[in-house]
mmCIF file of C-alpha atoms in Angstrom:
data_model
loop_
_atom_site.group_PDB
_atom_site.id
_atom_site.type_symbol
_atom_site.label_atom_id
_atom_site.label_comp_id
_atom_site.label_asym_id
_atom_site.label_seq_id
_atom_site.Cartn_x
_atom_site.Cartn_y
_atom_site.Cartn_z
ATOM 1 C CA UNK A 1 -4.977 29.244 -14.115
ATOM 2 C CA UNK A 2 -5.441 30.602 -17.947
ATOM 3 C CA UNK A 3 -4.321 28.329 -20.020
ATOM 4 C CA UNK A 4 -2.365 30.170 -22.785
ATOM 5 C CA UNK A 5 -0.315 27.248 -24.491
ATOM 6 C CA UNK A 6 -2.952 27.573 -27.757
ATOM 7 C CA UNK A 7 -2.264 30.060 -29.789
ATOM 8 C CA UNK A 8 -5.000 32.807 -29.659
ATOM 9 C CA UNK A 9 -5.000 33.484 -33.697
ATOM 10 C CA UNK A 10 -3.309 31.264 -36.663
ATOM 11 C CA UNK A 11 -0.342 31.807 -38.579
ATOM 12 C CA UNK A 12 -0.871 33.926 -40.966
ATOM 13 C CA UNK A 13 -1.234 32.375 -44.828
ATOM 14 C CA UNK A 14 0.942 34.378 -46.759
ATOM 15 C CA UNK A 15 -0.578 33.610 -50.165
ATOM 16 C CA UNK A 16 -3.858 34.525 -48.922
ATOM 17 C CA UNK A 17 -5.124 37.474 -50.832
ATOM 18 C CA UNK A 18 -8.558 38.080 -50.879
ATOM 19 C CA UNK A 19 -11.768 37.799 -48.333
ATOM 20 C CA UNK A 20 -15.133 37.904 -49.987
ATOM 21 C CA UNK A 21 -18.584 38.047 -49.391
ATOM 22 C CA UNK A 22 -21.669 39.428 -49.936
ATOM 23 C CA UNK A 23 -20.954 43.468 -50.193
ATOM 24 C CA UNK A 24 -17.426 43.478 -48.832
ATOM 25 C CA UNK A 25 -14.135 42.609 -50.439
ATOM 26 C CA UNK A 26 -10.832 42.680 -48.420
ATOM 27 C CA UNK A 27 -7.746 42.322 -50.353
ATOM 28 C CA UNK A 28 -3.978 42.394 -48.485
ATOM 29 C CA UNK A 29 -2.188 44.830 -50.901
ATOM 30 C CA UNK A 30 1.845 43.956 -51.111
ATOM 31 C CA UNK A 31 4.329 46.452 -52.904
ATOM 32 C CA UNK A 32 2.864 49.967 -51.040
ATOM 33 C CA UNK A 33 5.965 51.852 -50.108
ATOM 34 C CA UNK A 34 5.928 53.121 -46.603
ATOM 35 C CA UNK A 35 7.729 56.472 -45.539
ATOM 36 C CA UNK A 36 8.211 57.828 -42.102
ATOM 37 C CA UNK A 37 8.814 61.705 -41.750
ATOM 38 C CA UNK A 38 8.900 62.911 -38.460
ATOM 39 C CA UNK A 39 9.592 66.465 -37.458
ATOM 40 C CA UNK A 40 8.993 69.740 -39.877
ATOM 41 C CA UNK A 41 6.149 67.737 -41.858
ATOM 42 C CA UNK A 42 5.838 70.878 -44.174
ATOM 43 C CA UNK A 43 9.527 70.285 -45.265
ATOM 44 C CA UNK A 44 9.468 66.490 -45.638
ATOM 45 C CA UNK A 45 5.974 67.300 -47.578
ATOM 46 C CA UNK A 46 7.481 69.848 -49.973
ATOM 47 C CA UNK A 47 10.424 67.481 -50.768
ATOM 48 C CA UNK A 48 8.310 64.345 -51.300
ATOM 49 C CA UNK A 49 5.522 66.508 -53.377
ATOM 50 C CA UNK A 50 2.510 65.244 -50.675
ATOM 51 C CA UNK A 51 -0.325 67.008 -48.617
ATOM 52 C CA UNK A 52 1.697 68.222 -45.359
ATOM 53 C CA UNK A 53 -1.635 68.096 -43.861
ATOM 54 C CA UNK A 54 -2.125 64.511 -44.753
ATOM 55 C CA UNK A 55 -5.159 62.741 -44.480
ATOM 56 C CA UNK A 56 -7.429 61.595 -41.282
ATOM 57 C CA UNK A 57 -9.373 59.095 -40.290
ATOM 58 C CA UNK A 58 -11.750 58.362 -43.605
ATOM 59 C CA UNK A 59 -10.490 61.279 -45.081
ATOM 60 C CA UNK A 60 -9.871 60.702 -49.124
ATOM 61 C CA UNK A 61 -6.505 59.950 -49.971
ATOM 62 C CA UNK A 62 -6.282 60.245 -54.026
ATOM 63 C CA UNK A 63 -3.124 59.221 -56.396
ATOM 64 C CA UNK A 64 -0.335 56.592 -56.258
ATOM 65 C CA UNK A 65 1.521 58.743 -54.274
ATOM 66 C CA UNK A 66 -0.262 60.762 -50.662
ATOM 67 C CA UNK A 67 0.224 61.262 -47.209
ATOM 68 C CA UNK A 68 -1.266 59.872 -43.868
ATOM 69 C CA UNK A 69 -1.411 61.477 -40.832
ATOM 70 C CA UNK A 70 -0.486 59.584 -37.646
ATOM 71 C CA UNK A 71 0.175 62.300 -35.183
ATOM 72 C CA UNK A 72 0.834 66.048 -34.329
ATOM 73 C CA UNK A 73 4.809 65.751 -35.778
ATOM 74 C CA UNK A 74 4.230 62.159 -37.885
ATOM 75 C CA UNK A 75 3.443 61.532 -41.395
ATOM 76 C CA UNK A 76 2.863 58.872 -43.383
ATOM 77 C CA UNK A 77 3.981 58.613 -46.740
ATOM 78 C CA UNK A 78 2.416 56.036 -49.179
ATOM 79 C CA UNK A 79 3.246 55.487 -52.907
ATOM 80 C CA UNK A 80 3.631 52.815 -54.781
ATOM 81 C CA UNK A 81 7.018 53.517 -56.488
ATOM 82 C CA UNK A 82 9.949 53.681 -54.756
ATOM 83 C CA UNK A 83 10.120 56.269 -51.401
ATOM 84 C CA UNK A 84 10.411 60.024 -52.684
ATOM 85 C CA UNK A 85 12.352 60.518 -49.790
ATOM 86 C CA UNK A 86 15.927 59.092 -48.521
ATOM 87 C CA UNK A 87 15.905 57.570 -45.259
ATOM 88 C CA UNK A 88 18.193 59.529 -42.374
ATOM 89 C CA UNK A 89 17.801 63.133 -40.929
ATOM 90 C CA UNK A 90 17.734 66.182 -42.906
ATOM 91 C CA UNK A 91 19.344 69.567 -42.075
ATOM 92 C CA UNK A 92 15.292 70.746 -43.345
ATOM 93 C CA UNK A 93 14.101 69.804 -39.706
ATOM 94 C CA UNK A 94 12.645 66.110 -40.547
ATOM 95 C CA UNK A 95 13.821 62.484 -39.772
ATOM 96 C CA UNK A 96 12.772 59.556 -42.690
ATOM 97 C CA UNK A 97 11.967 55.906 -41.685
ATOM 98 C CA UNK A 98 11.359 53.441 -44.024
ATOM 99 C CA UNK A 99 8.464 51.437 -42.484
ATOM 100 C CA UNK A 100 7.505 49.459 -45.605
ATOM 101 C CA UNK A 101 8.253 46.497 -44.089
ATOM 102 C CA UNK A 102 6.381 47.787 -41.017
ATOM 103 C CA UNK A 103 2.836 47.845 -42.162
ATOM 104 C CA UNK A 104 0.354 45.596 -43.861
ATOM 105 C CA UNK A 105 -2.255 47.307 -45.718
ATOM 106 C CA UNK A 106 -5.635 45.858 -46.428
ATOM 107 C CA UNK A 107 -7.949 47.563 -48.828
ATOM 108 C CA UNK A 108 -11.690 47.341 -47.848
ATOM 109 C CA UNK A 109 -14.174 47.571 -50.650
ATOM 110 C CA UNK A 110 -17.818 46.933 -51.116
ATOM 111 C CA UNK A 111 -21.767 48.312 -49.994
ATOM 112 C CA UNK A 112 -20.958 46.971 -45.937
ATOM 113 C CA UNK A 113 -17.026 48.484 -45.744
ATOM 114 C CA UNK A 114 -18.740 50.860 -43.586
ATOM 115 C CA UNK A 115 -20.605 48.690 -41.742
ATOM 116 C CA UNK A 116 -17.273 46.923 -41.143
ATOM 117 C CA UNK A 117 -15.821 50.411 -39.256
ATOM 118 C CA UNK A 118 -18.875 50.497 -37.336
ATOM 119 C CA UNK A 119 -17.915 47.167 -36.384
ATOM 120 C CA UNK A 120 -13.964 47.729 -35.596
ATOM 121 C CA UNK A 121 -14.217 50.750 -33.645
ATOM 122 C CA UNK A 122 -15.764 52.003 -30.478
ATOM 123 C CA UNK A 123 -16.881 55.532 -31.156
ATOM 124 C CA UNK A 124 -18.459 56.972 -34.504
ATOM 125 C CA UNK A 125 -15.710 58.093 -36.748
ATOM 126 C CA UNK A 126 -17.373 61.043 -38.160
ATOM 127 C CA UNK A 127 -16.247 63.013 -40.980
ATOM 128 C CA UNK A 128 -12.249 63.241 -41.885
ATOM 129 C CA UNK A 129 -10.762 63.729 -38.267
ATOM 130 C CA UNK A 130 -7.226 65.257 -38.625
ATOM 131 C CA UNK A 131 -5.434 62.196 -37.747
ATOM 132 C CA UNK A 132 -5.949 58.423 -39.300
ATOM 133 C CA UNK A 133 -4.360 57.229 -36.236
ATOM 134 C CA UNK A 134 -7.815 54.554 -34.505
ATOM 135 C CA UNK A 135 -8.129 51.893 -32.999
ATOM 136 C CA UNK A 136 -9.392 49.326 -35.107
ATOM 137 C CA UNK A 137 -10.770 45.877 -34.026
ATOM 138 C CA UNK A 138 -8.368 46.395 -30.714
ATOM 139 C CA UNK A 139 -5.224 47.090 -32.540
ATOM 140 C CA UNK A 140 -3.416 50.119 -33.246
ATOM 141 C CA UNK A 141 -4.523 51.126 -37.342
ATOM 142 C CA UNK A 142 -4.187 54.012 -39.535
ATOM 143 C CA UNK A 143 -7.571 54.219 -41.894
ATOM 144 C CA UNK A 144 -8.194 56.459 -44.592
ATOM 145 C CA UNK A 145 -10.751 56.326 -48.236
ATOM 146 C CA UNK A 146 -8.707 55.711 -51.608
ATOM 147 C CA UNK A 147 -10.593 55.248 -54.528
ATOM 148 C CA UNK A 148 -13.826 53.378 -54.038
ATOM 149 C CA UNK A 149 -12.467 51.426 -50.585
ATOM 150 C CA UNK A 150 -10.911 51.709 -47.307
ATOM 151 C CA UNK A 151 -7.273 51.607 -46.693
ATOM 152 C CA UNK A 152 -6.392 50.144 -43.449
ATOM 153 C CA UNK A 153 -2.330 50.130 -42.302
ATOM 154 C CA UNK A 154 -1.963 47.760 -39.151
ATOM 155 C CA UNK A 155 1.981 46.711 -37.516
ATOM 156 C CA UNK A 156 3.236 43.371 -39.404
ATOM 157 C CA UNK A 157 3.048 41.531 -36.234
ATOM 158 C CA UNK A 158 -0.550 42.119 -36.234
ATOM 159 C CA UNK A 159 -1.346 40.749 -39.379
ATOM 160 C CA UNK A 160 -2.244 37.401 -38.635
ATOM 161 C CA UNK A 161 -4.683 37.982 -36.227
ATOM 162 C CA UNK A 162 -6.832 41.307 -38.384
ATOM 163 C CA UNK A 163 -6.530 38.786 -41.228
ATOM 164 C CA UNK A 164 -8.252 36.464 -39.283
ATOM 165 C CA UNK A 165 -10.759 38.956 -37.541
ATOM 166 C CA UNK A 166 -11.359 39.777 -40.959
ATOM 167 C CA UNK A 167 -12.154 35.859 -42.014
ATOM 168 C CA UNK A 168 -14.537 35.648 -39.084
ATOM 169 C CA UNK A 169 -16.175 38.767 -40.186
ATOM 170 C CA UNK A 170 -16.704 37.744 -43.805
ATOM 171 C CA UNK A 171 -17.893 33.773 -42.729
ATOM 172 C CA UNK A 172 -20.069 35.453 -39.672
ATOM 173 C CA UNK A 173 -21.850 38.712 -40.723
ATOM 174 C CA UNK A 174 -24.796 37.247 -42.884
ATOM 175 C CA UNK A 175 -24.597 40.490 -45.122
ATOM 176 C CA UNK A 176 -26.170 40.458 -48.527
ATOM 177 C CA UNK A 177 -24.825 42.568 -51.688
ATOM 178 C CA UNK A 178 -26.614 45.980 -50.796
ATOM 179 C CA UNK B 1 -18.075 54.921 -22.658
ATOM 180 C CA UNK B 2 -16.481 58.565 -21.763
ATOM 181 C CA UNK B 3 -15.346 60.441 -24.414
ATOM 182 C CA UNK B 4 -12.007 62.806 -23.559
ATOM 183 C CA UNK B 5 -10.619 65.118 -26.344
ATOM 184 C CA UNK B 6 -7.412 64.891 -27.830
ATOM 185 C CA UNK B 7 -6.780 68.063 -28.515
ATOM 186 C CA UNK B 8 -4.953 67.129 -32.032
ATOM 187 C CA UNK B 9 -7.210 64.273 -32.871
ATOM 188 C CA UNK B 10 -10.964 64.889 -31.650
ATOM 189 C CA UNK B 11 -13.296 63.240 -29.145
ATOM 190 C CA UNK B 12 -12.103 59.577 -28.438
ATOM 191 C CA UNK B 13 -13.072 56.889 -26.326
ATOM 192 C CA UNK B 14 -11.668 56.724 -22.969
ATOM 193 C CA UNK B 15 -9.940 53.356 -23.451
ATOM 194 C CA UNK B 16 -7.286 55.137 -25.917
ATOM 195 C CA UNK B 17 -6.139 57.319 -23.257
ATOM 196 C CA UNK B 18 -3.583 56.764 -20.008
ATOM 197 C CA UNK B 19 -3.495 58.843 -17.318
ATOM 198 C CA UNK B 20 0.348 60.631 -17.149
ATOM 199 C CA UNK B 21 0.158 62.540 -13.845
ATOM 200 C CA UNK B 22 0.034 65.266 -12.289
ATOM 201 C CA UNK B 23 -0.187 68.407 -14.607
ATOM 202 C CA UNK B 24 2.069 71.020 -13.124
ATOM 203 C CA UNK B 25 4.459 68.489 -11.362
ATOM 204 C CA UNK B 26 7.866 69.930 -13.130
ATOM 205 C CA UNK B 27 11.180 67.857 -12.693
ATOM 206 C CA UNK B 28 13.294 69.970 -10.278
ATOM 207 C CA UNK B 29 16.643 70.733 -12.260
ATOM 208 C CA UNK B 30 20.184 71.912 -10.750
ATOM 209 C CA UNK B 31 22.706 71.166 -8.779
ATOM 210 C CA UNK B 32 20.689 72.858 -5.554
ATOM 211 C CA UNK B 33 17.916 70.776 -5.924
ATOM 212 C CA UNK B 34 17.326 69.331 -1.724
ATOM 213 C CA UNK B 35 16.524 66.073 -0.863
ATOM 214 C CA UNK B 36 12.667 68.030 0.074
ATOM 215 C CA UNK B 37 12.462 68.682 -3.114
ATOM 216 C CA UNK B 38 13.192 65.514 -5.146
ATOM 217 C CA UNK B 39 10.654 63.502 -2.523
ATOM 218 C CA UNK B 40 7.914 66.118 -3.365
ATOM 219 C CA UNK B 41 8.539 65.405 -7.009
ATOM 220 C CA UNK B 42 8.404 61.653 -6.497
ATOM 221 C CA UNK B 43 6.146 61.235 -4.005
ATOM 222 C CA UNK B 44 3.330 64.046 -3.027
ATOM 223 C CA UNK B 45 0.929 64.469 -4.786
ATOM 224 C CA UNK B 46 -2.148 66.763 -4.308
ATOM 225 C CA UNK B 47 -5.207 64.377 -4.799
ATOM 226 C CA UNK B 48 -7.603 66.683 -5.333
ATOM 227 C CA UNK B 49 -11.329 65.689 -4.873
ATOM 228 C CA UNK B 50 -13.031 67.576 -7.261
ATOM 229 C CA UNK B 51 -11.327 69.816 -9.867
ATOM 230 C CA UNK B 52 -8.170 68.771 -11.303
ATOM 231 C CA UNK B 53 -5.401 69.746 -13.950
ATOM 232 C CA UNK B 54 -3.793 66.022 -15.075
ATOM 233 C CA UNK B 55 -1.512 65.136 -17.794
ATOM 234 C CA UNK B 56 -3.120 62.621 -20.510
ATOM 235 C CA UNK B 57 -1.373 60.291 -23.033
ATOM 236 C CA UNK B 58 -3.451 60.028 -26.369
ATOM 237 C CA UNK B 59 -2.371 56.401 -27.284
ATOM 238 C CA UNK B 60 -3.418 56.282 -30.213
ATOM 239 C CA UNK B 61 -1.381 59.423 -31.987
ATOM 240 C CA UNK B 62 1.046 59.980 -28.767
ATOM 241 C CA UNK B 63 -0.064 63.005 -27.968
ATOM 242 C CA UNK B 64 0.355 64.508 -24.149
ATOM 243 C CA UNK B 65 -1.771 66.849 -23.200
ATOM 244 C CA UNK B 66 -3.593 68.597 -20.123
ATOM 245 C CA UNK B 67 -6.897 67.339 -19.564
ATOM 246 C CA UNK B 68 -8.816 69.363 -16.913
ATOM 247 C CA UNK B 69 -11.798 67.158 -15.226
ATOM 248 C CA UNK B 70 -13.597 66.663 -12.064
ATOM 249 C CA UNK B 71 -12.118 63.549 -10.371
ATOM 250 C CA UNK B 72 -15.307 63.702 -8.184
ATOM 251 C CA UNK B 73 -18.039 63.719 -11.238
ATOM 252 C CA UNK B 74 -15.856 62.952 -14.049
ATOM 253 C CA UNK B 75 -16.802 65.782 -15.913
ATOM 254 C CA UNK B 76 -14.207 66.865 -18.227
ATOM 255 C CA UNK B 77 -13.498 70.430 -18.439
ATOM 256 C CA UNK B 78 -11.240 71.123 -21.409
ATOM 257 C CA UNK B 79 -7.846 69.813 -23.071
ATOM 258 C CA UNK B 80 -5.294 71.786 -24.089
ATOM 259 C CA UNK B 81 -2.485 71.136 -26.107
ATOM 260 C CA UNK B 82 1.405 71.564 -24.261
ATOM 261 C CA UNK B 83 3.072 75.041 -25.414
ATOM 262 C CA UNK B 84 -0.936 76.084 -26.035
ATOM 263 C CA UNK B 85 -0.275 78.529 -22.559
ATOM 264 C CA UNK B 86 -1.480 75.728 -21.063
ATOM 265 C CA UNK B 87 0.220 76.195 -17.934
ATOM 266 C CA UNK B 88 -1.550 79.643 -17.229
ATOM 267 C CA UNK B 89 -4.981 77.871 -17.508
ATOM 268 C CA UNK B 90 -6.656 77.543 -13.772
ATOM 269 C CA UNK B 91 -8.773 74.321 -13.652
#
């Protein structure tokens, strides 16, 4: 009988910012506004000033202010002031979430961020695909480029244990600066 | 690992996808519908060995779509998007 009275990853260390090593940096980024727009993305787009296209996976996402996108009808709005759009329906054909409590983001940096992808998923992720939407280390994640790192947006409730994936990663992978 | 295509999101590994069905199996609607009829749409399906016309679930984005493949070979034939006159495409 599997014994499943240990818990399979720690609680998660909420002070804990930063994961270094040799070439790679992962940081936990707090504050990131999170906006849901489901429905008419080019009207929810126009009224929050983003990209109704969005970015895909390891597409480039530039500006404190873009758009993600998860799915045929689903966009992701990131900035880090306060969400350009009210949450509710709008008579323009779109629905607003605010997910900011929803998502941790991590921001991957460094000479081996790529080798860390190559790591997390099971299938080359080549060029910008036109959803972020992946599966990353076994989870459900939305990844994207900003600035000179990754961006990776995983559910809160799995926080704990890509936090920790990511602390075996950094202790385990024997990289070296280039 | 098998790729299938979502048809919004690009080739993907198999183990994002579910199988949804059988493509083609519509919900009988109306107060006429027979007793025949509601069992067929529960129960029979047509188990095709070789070419088939199924109903996929992206995970990943939540995407359903057809996925035509050979349930004999596995070969996957195409993947079309739902409203994309899907229905009108013979496996």
């Amino acid at each position: 009988m599997v014994d499943d009275s240990d818990p399979k990853w720690r609680r998660l260390d909420e002070t804990a910012r930063r994961l270094d090593c040799p070439g790679l940096a992962v940081r936990r980024l707090p504050g990131l506004g999170q906006t849901l727009a489901s429905g008419d993305l080019w009207a929810a787009a126009a009224r929050a000033g983003v990209d109704a296209a969005g970015v895909g996976a390891l597409g480039n996402a530039q500006g404190a202010t873009y758009s993600v996108r998860l799915a045929r009808d689903r966009l992701l709005i990131v900035s880090e002031a306060p969400s350009p759009l009210a949450a509710g329906w709008s008579d323009d054909g779109y629905a607003v979430t605010d997910v900011t409590g929803g998502f941790d983001v991590f921001e991957i940096s460094g000479a081996h961020a790529a080798d860390v992808v190559a790591r997390a998923t099971n299938v080359p992720i080549t060029g910008a695909g036109p959803s972020a939407a992946i599966v990353f280390a076994g989870i459900l994640g939305y990844l994207y480029r900003h600035g000179d790192g990754l961006r990776l947006h995983v559910e809160r409730g799995y926080s704990a244990f890509i936090w920790q994936w990511f602390e075996t990663l950094v202790t385990t992978a024997g990289w070296n600066e280039d | 690992m098998q790729l299938f295509s979502c048809p919004f999101c690009g080739p993907r590994g198999e183990s994002e996808f579910r199988f949804a069905g059988e493509f083609g199996n519509a919900r009988p609607e109306g107060a006429t519908v027979t007793d025949a009829q509601w069992s067929s749409y529960l129960h029979r399906r047509s188990n095709p060995k070789g070419r088939s016309a199924e109903l996929w679930l992206h995970l990943t984005c939540g995407e359903v779509f057809r996925l035509d493949r050979d349930t004999l070979t596995h070969v996957v034939s195409g993947s079309y998007a739902l409203g994309d006159c899907a229905e009108e495409v013979q496996p």
